[in-house]
Amino acid sequence: MSRTAPTDEIRRPPAGQDEEARLRELGYQPVLARRMGGFGNFAISFSVISILSGCMTLYGFGLGTGGPAVMMWGWAGVGLFVLCVGLALAEVTSAYPTSGALYYMADRLGGRRWGWYTGWLNLLGLLGAIAGIDYGAALFTGAFLNLQWGIVPTAGSTFLIFLAILLLHAVLNLFGVRLVSVLNSVSVWWHLAGVAVIVGALAIVPDRHQSAEFVFTEFVNDTGWANPFYVAAVGLLLAQYTFSGYDASAHLSEETSNASVSAAKGIVRAIWVSWIAGFALLGGLTFAIQDYAGTQNSATGVPPAQILLDALGSGGATALLLVVIVAQLFCGNAEVAAASRMVFAFSRDNALPGSALWRKVSSRTQTPVPAVWLAVGVAALLAVPSLYSATAYGAVTAINVIGITPAYAIPIYLRLRAGKRFTPGPWNLGRWSAPIGWTAVIWVALVTVLFCLPQKSPVTIDSMNYAVIALAVVLLLASVWWYVARRSYGTPSAYGSPREEAEIAEGIV
């Protein structure tokens, strides 16, 4: 992989000054505070991926859709392909380090319509991710309350906890990117230490462990589908859902020093560190299963909590569950930051209804305050069906994957199509760009189709996969709104026109 900069990149001015100049070249006047370093940028993507959120929350789903074999080998395989996606996306991010990220890249490389639809897909995925992450944290909080005080979680109580978590994340994000960066940096060490403690405790304390043959070859099918290959493919959702959100590094690039390099590195590093740590976590949990059926039907409502309870007892399970919940809170907070920057950037280019409001930035904290509230508000609405359907959470996670995953591939595909017309940034893949890029595009095409398919049989109103409906609705709304906003929407070619300066000034409150 080549990271050699062109000659004119070698003698770079100080990072902050250079990145602000680069942002103006891309068409935007800097209005956000560039207070995040390289580690903080990596930390936000690592926190959004959050193996203690994705792996733990969808572990119960994995137990019935392929079981241990699909969870372990699926994690290894999906992680490899996602790394290809991350590498290819990092290369384009280095060339276009803006808060708009994916849609801005697509707009520059393919034109306005490419950018428009990429932006709507990205926005759907990010808002779905907030709902999925914070609702997962609410489920685990309910399990904690059950273990600690015997409170039986209900759909209503879980939703109230979910709303409280959303409110917490909104308030934390209003204090500015410096606090977000500090929390994400703490999150990295919390996640890594948490995985080490959980895996270590599950390896040492229980008297009995499952065999390696069970962990790596046991196949379980509770989906109702007869074809084992279909079931195994559907079971990949656990890994693919967890490995999403690493575009957060790109969305925070306007607040990152030396973003042309730091944001690209942040994406790649977040993926491979999560890949290794997640494999260890899944292995630790699966080796420690004491009662498979009991784990699936846990009274806590959360199978990993049952594994901890059976293996470590009530005290140990409660303590480690608290570790997981804190990690999930870090994750949701980081996702709100990323989604709000996407809302801000998309509104800055007049793509959303009410853009004039959503692009406003606080003059005190340099934070897009209305965008933060919109992000958590829509996430709350997305989770409302959970009050009525037990399968709604799986639908929300599928919405996240089905929205954000295609959005990753579009700028990669357009970069490949552009060929030599694409000018790489200081971080690039060199001669590996094409093979890695095409691998990423093909993988994304496969999983996008896969996660539109039904996960349970027979297909009923309760068991159907609503992700494809959500995708269709968003694309329909985007198409309708295109004919309303197409004259006002557009990414600027260079900052400095009177109209753009007036719009930016209007957005500072």
mmCIF file of C-alpha atoms in Angstrom, residues 150-484:
data_model
loop_
_atom_site.group_PDB
_atom_site.id
_atom_site.type_symbol
_atom_site.label_atom_id
_atom_site.label_comp_id
_atom_site.label_asym_id
_atom_site.label_seq_id
_atom_site.Cartn_x
_atom_site.Cartn_y
_atom_site.Cartn_z
ATOM 1 C CA GLY A 150 -35.486 -8.375 39.494
ATOM 2 C CA ILE A 151 -37.272 -5.808 37.315
ATOM 3 C CA VAL A 152 -38.809 -7.603 34.344
ATOM 4 C CA PRO A 153 -38.159 -5.618 31.141
ATOM 5 C CA THR A 154 -41.147 -4.843 28.905
ATOM 6 C CA ALA A 155 -41.400 -3.220 25.496
ATOM 7 C CA GLY A 156 -42.655 -0.037 27.136
ATOM 8 C CA SER A 157 -39.934 0.188 29.794
ATOM 9 C CA THR A 158 -37.244 -0.594 27.216
ATOM 10 C CA PHE A 159 -38.495 2.204 24.979
ATOM 11 C CA LEU A 160 -38.440 4.692 27.860
ATOM 12 C CA ILE A 161 -34.851 3.723 28.655
ATOM 13 C CA PHE A 162 -34.063 4.136 24.963
ATOM 14 C CA LEU A 163 -35.473 7.689 24.954
ATOM 15 C CA ALA A 164 -33.443 8.560 28.056
ATOM 16 C CA ILE A 165 -30.267 7.315 26.360
ATOM 17 C CA LEU A 166 -31.030 9.362 23.237
ATOM 18 C CA LEU A 167 -31.514 12.459 25.391
ATOM 19 C CA LEU A 168 -28.196 11.835 27.158
ATOM 20 C CA HIS A 169 -26.366 11.549 23.846
ATOM 21 C CA ALA A 170 -27.973 14.687 22.487
ATOM 22 C CA VAL A 171 -26.907 16.700 25.537
ATOM 23 C CA LEU A 172 -23.335 15.353 25.467
ATOM 24 C CA ASN A 173 -22.997 16.271 21.788
ATOM 25 C CA LEU A 174 -24.115 19.839 22.423
ATOM 26 C CA PHE A 175 -20.979 20.548 24.482
ATOM 27 C CA GLY A 176 -18.722 20.479 21.416
ATOM 28 C CA VAL A 177 -16.388 18.173 19.560
ATOM 29 C CA ARG A 178 -13.631 18.328 22.192
ATOM 30 C CA LEU A 179 -15.808 16.490 24.724
ATOM 31 C CA VAL A 180 -16.885 14.034 22.018
ATOM 32 C CA SER A 181 -13.225 13.405 21.191
ATOM 33 C CA VAL A 182 -12.273 12.857 24.846
ATOM 34 C CA LEU A 183 -15.159 10.430 25.360
ATOM 35 C CA ASN A 184 -14.204 8.507 22.227
ATOM 36 C CA SER A 185 -10.583 8.240 23.360
ATOM 37 C CA VAL A 186 -11.748 6.838 26.689
ATOM 38 C CA SER A 187 -14.070 4.547 24.745
ATOM 39 C CA VAL A 188 -11.175 2.875 22.903
ATOM 40 C CA TRP A 189 -9.488 1.768 26.108
ATOM 41 C CA TRP A 190 -12.810 0.891 27.729
ATOM 42 C CA HIS A 191 -13.664 -1.404 24.817
ATOM 43 C CA LEU A 192 -10.269 -3.098 24.673
ATOM 44 C CA ALA A 193 -10.039 -3.519 28.447
ATOM 45 C CA GLY A 194 -13.670 -4.651 28.559
ATOM 46 C CA VAL A 195 -13.090 -7.361 25.967
ATOM 47 C CA ALA A 196 -9.966 -8.513 27.801
ATOM 48 C CA VAL A 197 -11.793 -8.707 31.141
ATOM 49 C CA ILE A 198 -14.855 -10.483 29.705
ATOM 50 C CA VAL A 199 -12.841 -13.021 27.712
ATOM 51 C CA GLY A 200 -10.421 -13.556 30.595
ATOM 52 C CA ALA A 201 -13.193 -14.102 33.130
ATOM 53 C CA LEU A 202 -15.061 -16.487 30.827
ATOM 54 C CA ALA A 203 -11.852 -18.438 30.187
ATOM 55 C CA ILE A 204 -10.797 -18.760 33.839
ATOM 56 C CA VAL A 205 -13.910 -18.901 36.038
ATOM 57 C CA PRO A 206 -16.284 -21.539 34.534
ATOM 58 C CA ASP A 207 -15.588 -25.191 35.335
ATOM 59 C CA ARG A 208 -16.827 -26.307 31.920
ATOM 60 C CA HIS A 209 -16.238 -24.980 28.420
ATOM 61 C CA GLN A 210 -17.483 -25.972 24.991
ATOM 62 C CA SER A 211 -15.062 -27.810 22.727
ATOM 63 C CA ALA A 212 -13.247 -26.161 19.825
ATOM 64 C CA GLU A 213 -15.219 -28.442 17.515
ATOM 65 C CA PHE A 214 -18.478 -26.994 18.867
ATOM 66 C CA VAL A 215 -17.304 -23.381 18.635
ATOM 67 C CA PHE A 216 -16.031 -23.615 15.052
ATOM 68 C CA THR A 217 -18.289 -26.257 13.465
ATOM 69 C CA GLU A 218 -21.656 -26.329 15.280
ATOM 70 C CA PHE A 219 -24.419 -25.195 12.920
ATOM 71 C CA VAL A 220 -27.816 -24.206 14.323
ATOM 72 C CA ASN A 221 -30.840 -23.321 12.205
ATOM 73 C CA ASP A 222 -33.894 -21.861 13.924
ATOM 74 C CA THR A 223 -34.956 -19.700 10.990
ATOM 75 C CA GLY A 224 -37.473 -22.059 9.411
ATOM 76 C CA TRP A 225 -35.530 -22.081 6.139
ATOM 77 C CA ALA A 226 -34.243 -25.461 4.962
ATOM 78 C CA ASN A 227 -31.273 -24.341 2.867
ATOM 79 C CA PRO A 228 -28.186 -24.167 5.128
ATOM 80 C CA PHE A 229 -26.327 -21.865 2.711
ATOM 81 C CA TYR A 230 -29.176 -19.373 2.803
ATOM 82 C CA VAL A 231 -29.237 -19.506 6.606
ATOM 83 C CA ALA A 232 -25.485 -19.035 6.825
ATOM 84 C CA ALA A 233 -25.687 -16.041 4.468
ATOM 85 C CA VAL A 234 -28.428 -14.417 6.557
ATOM 86 C CA GLY A 235 -26.342 -15.083 9.674
ATOM 87 C CA LEU A 236 -23.639 -12.781 8.327
ATOM 88 C CA LEU A 237 -25.805 -9.849 9.443
ATOM 89 C CA LEU A 238 -24.225 -10.031 12.912
ATOM 90 C CA ALA A 239 -20.774 -9.251 11.543
ATOM 91 C CA GLN A 240 -21.865 -6.866 8.773
ATOM 92 C CA TYR A 241 -24.018 -4.842 11.198
ATOM 93 C CA THR A 242 -21.156 -4.552 13.655
ATOM 94 C CA PHE A 243 -18.703 -3.576 10.913
ATOM 95 C CA SER A 244 -20.545 -0.410 9.969
ATOM 96 C CA GLY A 245 -20.251 3.234 10.879
ATOM 97 C CA TYR A 246 -16.533 3.626 10.167
ATOM 98 C CA ASP A 247 -17.397 6.517 7.846
ATOM 99 C CA ALA A 248 -17.602 8.488 11.112
ATOM 100 C CA SER A 249 -13.912 9.309 10.641
ATOM 101 C CA ALA A 250 -14.767 10.942 7.315
ATOM 102 C CA HIS A 251 -17.758 12.842 8.722
ATOM 103 C CA LEU A 252 -15.555 14.323 11.457
ATOM 104 C CA SER A 253 -12.756 15.261 9.051
ATOM 105 C CA GLU A 254 -13.590 18.981 9.136
ATOM 106 C CA GLU A 255 -12.912 18.815 12.883
ATOM 107 C CA THR A 256 -9.705 16.753 12.601
ATOM 108 C CA SER A 257 -6.134 18.012 12.270
ATOM 109 C CA ASN A 258 -4.298 16.742 9.182
ATOM 110 C CA ALA A 259 -7.582 15.149 8.117
ATOM 111 C CA SER A 260 -6.363 14.116 4.644
ATOM 112 C CA VAL A 261 -4.210 11.503 6.349
ATOM 113 C CA SER A 262 -5.727 11.110 9.821
ATOM 114 C CA ALA A 263 -9.289 10.397 8.638
ATOM 115 C CA ALA A 264 -8.092 7.773 6.144
ATOM 116 C CA LYS A 265 -5.930 6.065 8.751
ATOM 117 C CA GLY A 266 -8.763 6.287 11.277
ATOM 118 C CA ILE A 267 -11.103 4.280 9.038
ATOM 119 C CA VAL A 268 -8.630 1.473 8.365
ATOM 120 C CA ARG A 269 -7.291 1.214 11.900
ATOM 121 C CA ALA A 270 -10.788 1.105 13.407
ATOM 122 C CA ILE A 271 -11.693 -1.873 11.201
ATOM 123 C CA TRP A 272 -8.662 -4.085 11.782
ATOM 124 C CA VAL A 273 -8.517 -3.446 15.533
ATOM 125 C CA SER A 274 -12.236 -4.277 15.804
ATOM 126 C CA TRP A 275 -11.738 -7.359 13.622
ATOM 127 C CA ILE A 276 -9.181 -8.871 15.989
ATOM 128 C CA ALA A 277 -10.877 -7.873 19.245
ATOM 129 C CA GLY A 278 -14.327 -8.950 18.010
ATOM 130 C CA PHE A 279 -13.119 -12.429 17.086
ATOM 131 C CA ALA A 280 -11.727 -12.837 20.601
ATOM 132 C CA LEU A 281 -14.994 -11.643 22.150
ATOM 133 C CA LEU A 282 -17.201 -13.971 20.095
ATOM 134 C CA GLY A 283 -14.890 -16.881 20.841
ATOM 135 C CA GLY A 284 -14.866 -16.123 24.565
ATOM 136 C CA LEU A 285 -18.657 -15.996 24.739
ATOM 137 C CA THR A 286 -19.211 -19.120 22.668
ATOM 138 C CA PHE A 287 -16.688 -21.280 24.537
ATOM 139 C CA ALA A 288 -18.441 -20.284 27.778
ATOM 140 C CA ILE A 289 -21.999 -21.290 26.792
ATOM 141 C CA GLN A 290 -23.333 -23.608 29.492
ATOM 142 C CA ASP A 291 -26.886 -24.188 28.208
ATOM 143 C CA TYR A 292 -27.564 -23.346 24.547
ATOM 144 C CA ALA A 293 -31.371 -23.415 24.703
ATOM 145 C CA GLY A 294 -31.371 -21.603 28.025
ATOM 146 C CA THR A 295 -29.117 -18.924 26.579
ATOM 147 C CA GLN A 296 -31.442 -18.403 23.616
ATOM 148 C CA ASN A 297 -34.515 -18.156 25.835
ATOM 149 C CA SER A 298 -32.970 -16.103 28.624
ATOM 150 C CA ALA A 299 -35.342 -14.405 31.054
ATOM 151 C CA THR A 300 -33.114 -11.348 30.831
ATOM 152 C CA GLY A 301 -34.039 -10.972 27.174
ATOM 153 C CA VAL A 302 -30.333 -10.784 26.309
ATOM 154 C CA PRO A 303 -28.490 -14.078 25.559
ATOM 155 C CA PRO A 304 -24.959 -12.782 26.372
ATOM 156 C CA ALA A 305 -26.234 -11.766 29.807
ATOM 157 C CA GLN A 306 -27.357 -15.360 30.338
ATOM 158 C CA ILE A 307 -23.903 -16.651 29.336
ATOM 159 C CA LEU A 308 -22.306 -14.337 31.890
ATOM 160 C CA LEU A 309 -24.864 -15.349 34.524
ATOM 161 C CA ASP A 310 -24.403 -19.097 33.967
ATOM 162 C CA ALA A 311 -20.618 -18.880 33.808
ATOM 163 C CA LEU A 312 -19.816 -16.249 36.436
ATOM 164 C CA GLY A 313 -22.796 -16.044 38.752
ATOM 165 C CA SER A 314 -25.039 -13.089 39.459
ATOM 166 C CA GLY A 315 -22.347 -10.754 40.824
ATOM 167 C CA GLY A 316 -19.882 -11.292 38.010
ATOM 168 C CA ALA A 317 -22.588 -11.114 35.341
ATOM 169 C CA THR A 318 -23.954 -7.851 36.705
ATOM 170 C CA ALA A 319 -20.509 -6.228 36.810
ATOM 171 C CA LEU A 320 -19.577 -7.258 33.275
ATOM 172 C CA LEU A 321 -22.987 -6.309 31.935
ATOM 173 C CA LEU A 322 -22.345 -2.834 33.250
ATOM 174 C CA VAL A 323 -19.054 -2.788 31.329
ATOM 175 C CA VAL A 324 -20.949 -3.650 28.144
ATOM 176 C CA ILE A 325 -23.640 -1.015 28.736
ATOM 177 C CA VAL A 326 -21.066 1.756 29.224
ATOM 178 C CA ALA A 327 -19.359 0.675 25.986
ATOM 179 C CA GLN A 328 -22.693 0.831 24.168
ATOM 180 C CA LEU A 329 -23.301 4.325 25.529
ATOM 181 C CA PHE A 330 -19.920 5.410 24.167
ATOM 182 C CA CYS A 331 -20.892 3.886 20.830
ATOM 183 C CA GLY A 332 -24.240 5.650 20.591
ATOM 184 C CA ASN A 333 -22.700 8.980 21.537
ATOM 185 C CA ALA A 334 -20.138 8.673 18.748
ATOM 186 C CA GLU A 335 -22.836 7.726 16.235
ATOM 187 C CA VAL A 336 -24.906 10.797 17.131
ATOM 188 C CA ALA A 337 -21.825 12.925 16.446
ATOM 189 C CA ALA A 338 -21.300 11.329 13.021
ATOM 190 C CA ALA A 339 -24.977 11.471 12.010
ATOM 191 C CA SER A 340 -25.383 15.088 13.081
ATOM 192 C CA ARG A 341 -22.391 16.098 10.931
ATOM 193 C CA MET A 342 -23.989 14.339 7.988
ATOM 194 C CA VAL A 343 -27.243 16.233 8.603
ATOM 195 C CA PHE A 344 -25.279 19.486 8.867
ATOM 196 C CA ALA A 345 -23.312 18.875 5.680
ATOM 197 C CA PHE A 346 -26.311 17.693 3.643
ATOM 198 C CA SER A 347 -28.260 20.754 4.778
ATOM 199 C CA ARG A 348 -25.317 23.014 3.966
ATOM 200 C CA ASP A 349 -25.829 21.913 0.366
ATOM 201 C CA ASN A 350 -29.627 22.410 0.612
ATOM 202 C CA ALA A 351 -30.541 18.723 0.319
ATOM 203 C CA LEU A 352 -32.938 18.384 3.276
ATOM 204 C CA PRO A 353 -36.343 19.924 3.944
ATOM 205 C CA GLY A 354 -35.709 22.826 6.311
ATOM 206 C CA SER A 355 -32.001 22.956 5.424
ATOM 207 C CA ALA A 356 -31.703 26.560 6.616
ATOM 208 C CA LEU A 357 -32.402 25.357 10.164
ATOM 209 C CA TRP A 358 -30.415 22.108 10.210
ATOM 210 C CA ARG A 359 -27.172 23.726 8.986
ATOM 211 C CA LYS A 360 -27.053 26.286 11.807
ATOM 212 C CA VAL A 361 -23.944 26.093 13.990
ATOM 213 C CA SER A 362 -23.564 27.381 17.544
ATOM 214 C CA SER A 363 -21.117 30.290 17.683
ATOM 215 C CA ARG A 364 -20.167 29.240 21.228
ATOM 216 C CA THR A 365 -19.401 25.535 20.760
ATOM 217 C CA GLN A 366 -19.137 25.427 16.943
ATOM 218 C CA THR A 367 -21.515 22.464 17.047
ATOM 219 C CA PRO A 368 -24.477 21.957 14.655
ATOM 220 C CA VAL A 369 -27.079 22.023 17.441
ATOM 221 C CA PRO A 370 -30.307 21.631 15.386
ATOM 222 C CA ALA A 371 -28.693 18.758 13.443
ATOM 223 C CA VAL A 372 -28.003 16.921 16.709
ATOM 224 C CA TRP A 373 -31.653 17.195 17.752
ATOM 225 C CA LEU A 374 -32.909 16.099 14.338
ATOM 226 C CA ALA A 375 -30.637 13.030 14.392
ATOM 227 C CA VAL A 376 -31.871 11.789 17.779
ATOM 228 C CA GLY A 377 -35.487 12.717 16.975
ATOM 229 C CA VAL A 378 -35.605 10.630 13.805
ATOM 230 C CA ALA A 379 -33.829 7.757 15.585
ATOM 231 C CA ALA A 380 -36.581 7.811 18.221
ATOM 232 C CA LEU A 381 -39.254 7.558 15.520
ATOM 233 C CA LEU A 382 -37.477 4.644 13.822
ATOM 234 C CA ALA A 383 -37.683 2.590 17.015
ATOM 235 C CA VAL A 384 -41.389 3.210 17.706
ATOM 236 C CA PRO A 385 -42.421 -0.112 16.030
ATOM 237 C CA SER A 386 -40.502 -1.933 18.775
ATOM 238 C CA LEU A 387 -43.466 -1.172 21.029
ATOM 239 C CA TYR A 388 -45.640 -3.438 18.910
ATOM 240 C CA SER A 389 -43.353 -6.040 17.297
ATOM 241 C CA ALA A 390 -40.696 -8.276 18.802
ATOM 242 C CA THR A 391 -38.885 -8.407 15.455
ATOM 243 C CA ALA A 392 -38.697 -4.632 15.035
ATOM 244 C CA TYR A 393 -35.182 -4.375 16.437
ATOM 245 C CA GLY A 394 -33.856 -6.761 13.807
ATOM 246 C CA ALA A 395 -35.548 -4.592 11.190
ATOM 247 C CA VAL A 396 -33.860 -1.465 12.546
ATOM 248 C CA THR A 397 -30.427 -3.087 12.391
ATOM 249 C CA ALA A 398 -31.134 -4.280 8.859
ATOM 250 C CA ILE A 399 -32.173 -0.720 7.905
ATOM 251 C CA ASN A 400 -28.815 0.494 9.185
ATOM 252 C CA VAL A 401 -26.927 -2.046 7.069
ATOM 253 C CA ILE A 402 -29.075 -1.682 3.960
ATOM 254 C CA GLY A 403 -28.759 2.093 4.024
ATOM 255 C CA ILE A 404 -25.137 2.636 4.868
ATOM 256 C CA THR A 405 -23.466 -0.291 3.091
ATOM 257 C CA PRO A 406 -24.426 0.697 -0.492
ATOM 258 C CA ALA A 407 -23.421 4.265 0.333
ATOM 259 C CA TYR A 408 -19.882 3.021 1.035
ATOM 260 C CA ALA A 409 -19.577 1.389 -2.384
ATOM 261 C CA ILE A 410 -20.856 4.239 -4.557
ATOM 262 C CA PRO A 411 -17.865 6.611 -4.151
ATOM 263 C CA ILE A 412 -15.513 3.631 -4.468
ATOM 264 C CA TYR A 413 -17.166 2.578 -7.740
ATOM 265 C CA LEU A 414 -17.114 6.142 -9.071
ATOM 266 C CA ARG A 415 -13.448 6.484 -8.139
ATOM 267 C CA LEU A 416 -12.700 3.296 -10.122
ATOM 268 C CA ARG A 417 -14.754 4.555 -13.046
ATOM 269 C CA ALA A 418 -12.913 7.864 -13.021
ATOM 270 C CA GLY A 419 -9.560 6.108 -13.456
ATOM 271 C CA LYS A 420 -6.727 8.579 -13.999
ATOM 272 C CA ARG A 421 -9.131 11.513 -13.720
ATOM 273 C CA PHE A 422 -9.171 10.867 -9.968
ATOM 274 C CA THR A 423 -6.445 12.777 -8.140
ATOM 275 C CA PRO A 424 -5.413 10.757 -5.045
ATOM 276 C CA GLY A 425 -4.863 12.398 -1.704
ATOM 277 C CA PRO A 426 -1.703 11.969 0.381
ATOM 278 C CA TRP A 427 -2.988 8.573 1.652
ATOM 279 C CA ASN A 428 -3.617 6.201 -1.237
ATOM 280 C CA LEU A 429 -3.433 2.543 -2.261
ATOM 281 C CA GLY A 430 -1.200 2.961 -5.294
ATOM 282 C CA ARG A 431 -1.295 -0.059 -7.611
ATOM 283 C CA TRP A 432 -3.583 -1.917 -5.198
ATOM 284 C CA SER A 433 -6.373 0.605 -5.665
ATOM 285 C CA ALA A 434 -8.219 -1.238 -8.474
ATOM 286 C CA PRO A 435 -8.157 -4.831 -7.107
ATOM 287 C CA ILE A 436 -9.106 -3.750 -3.590
ATOM 288 C CA GLY A 437 -11.729 -1.340 -4.906
ATOM 289 C CA TRP A 438 -13.461 -3.881 -7.143
ATOM 290 C CA THR A 439 -13.423 -6.461 -4.336
ATOM 291 C CA ALA A 440 -15.159 -3.897 -2.125
ATOM 292 C CA VAL A 441 -17.799 -3.014 -4.724
ATOM 293 C CA ILE A 442 -18.669 -6.658 -5.470
ATOM 294 C CA TRP A 443 -18.901 -7.489 -1.764
ATOM 295 C CA VAL A 444 -21.218 -4.565 -1.075
ATOM 296 C CA ALA A 445 -23.455 -5.523 -4.007
ATOM 297 C CA LEU A 446 -23.783 -9.066 -2.619
ATOM 298 C CA VAL A 447 -24.595 -8.094 0.960
ATOM 299 C CA THR A 448 -27.038 -5.395 -0.130
ATOM 300 C CA VAL A 449 -29.119 -8.019 -1.941
ATOM 301 C CA LEU A 450 -28.635 -10.494 0.887
ATOM 302 C CA PHE A 451 -29.967 -8.240 3.617
ATOM 303 C CA CYS A 452 -33.114 -7.439 1.676
ATOM 304 C CA LEU A 453 -34.089 -11.124 1.870
ATOM 305 C CA PRO A 454 -36.453 -12.498 4.558
ATOM 306 C CA GLN A 455 -34.698 -13.850 7.637
ATOM 307 C CA LYS A 456 -37.474 -16.055 9.010
ATOM 308 C CA SER A 457 -39.869 -18.591 7.505
ATOM 309 C CA PRO A 458 -42.803 -18.534 7.152
ATOM 310 C CA VAL A 459 -42.823 -14.858 6.204
ATOM 311 C CA THR A 460 -45.504 -13.024 8.188
ATOM 312 C CA ILE A 461 -46.182 -9.413 9.124
ATOM 313 C CA ASP A 462 -44.125 -9.939 12.281
ATOM 314 C CA SER A 463 -41.248 -11.862 10.705
ATOM 315 C CA MET A 464 -40.793 -10.144 7.359
ATOM 316 C CA ASN A 465 -37.679 -8.085 6.624
ATOM 317 C CA TYR A 466 -38.763 -4.458 6.550
ATOM 318 C CA ALA A 467 -35.356 -3.220 5.430
ATOM 319 C CA VAL A 468 -36.285 -3.453 1.770
ATOM 320 C CA ILE A 469 -39.427 -1.396 2.435
ATOM 321 C CA ALA A 470 -37.416 1.227 4.300
ATOM 322 C CA LEU A 471 -34.935 1.333 1.428
ATOM 323 C CA ALA A 472 -37.724 1.720 -1.137
ATOM 324 C CA VAL A 473 -39.429 4.475 0.892
ATOM 325 C CA VAL A 474 -36.206 6.460 1.283
ATOM 326 C CA LEU A 475 -35.358 6.159 -2.416
ATOM 327 C CA LEU A 476 -38.913 7.207 -3.304
ATOM 328 C CA LEU A 477 -38.790 10.212 -0.974
ATOM 329 C CA ALA A 478 -35.355 11.136 -2.283
ATOM 330 C CA SER A 479 -36.651 10.954 -5.856
ATOM 331 C CA VAL A 480 -39.710 13.090 -5.081
ATOM 332 C CA TRP A 481 -37.678 15.643 -3.137
ATOM 333 C CA TRP A 482 -35.124 15.796 -5.954
ATOM 334 C CA TYR A 483 -37.696 17.487 -8.171
ATOM 335 C CA VAL A 484 -38.400 20.026 -5.426
#
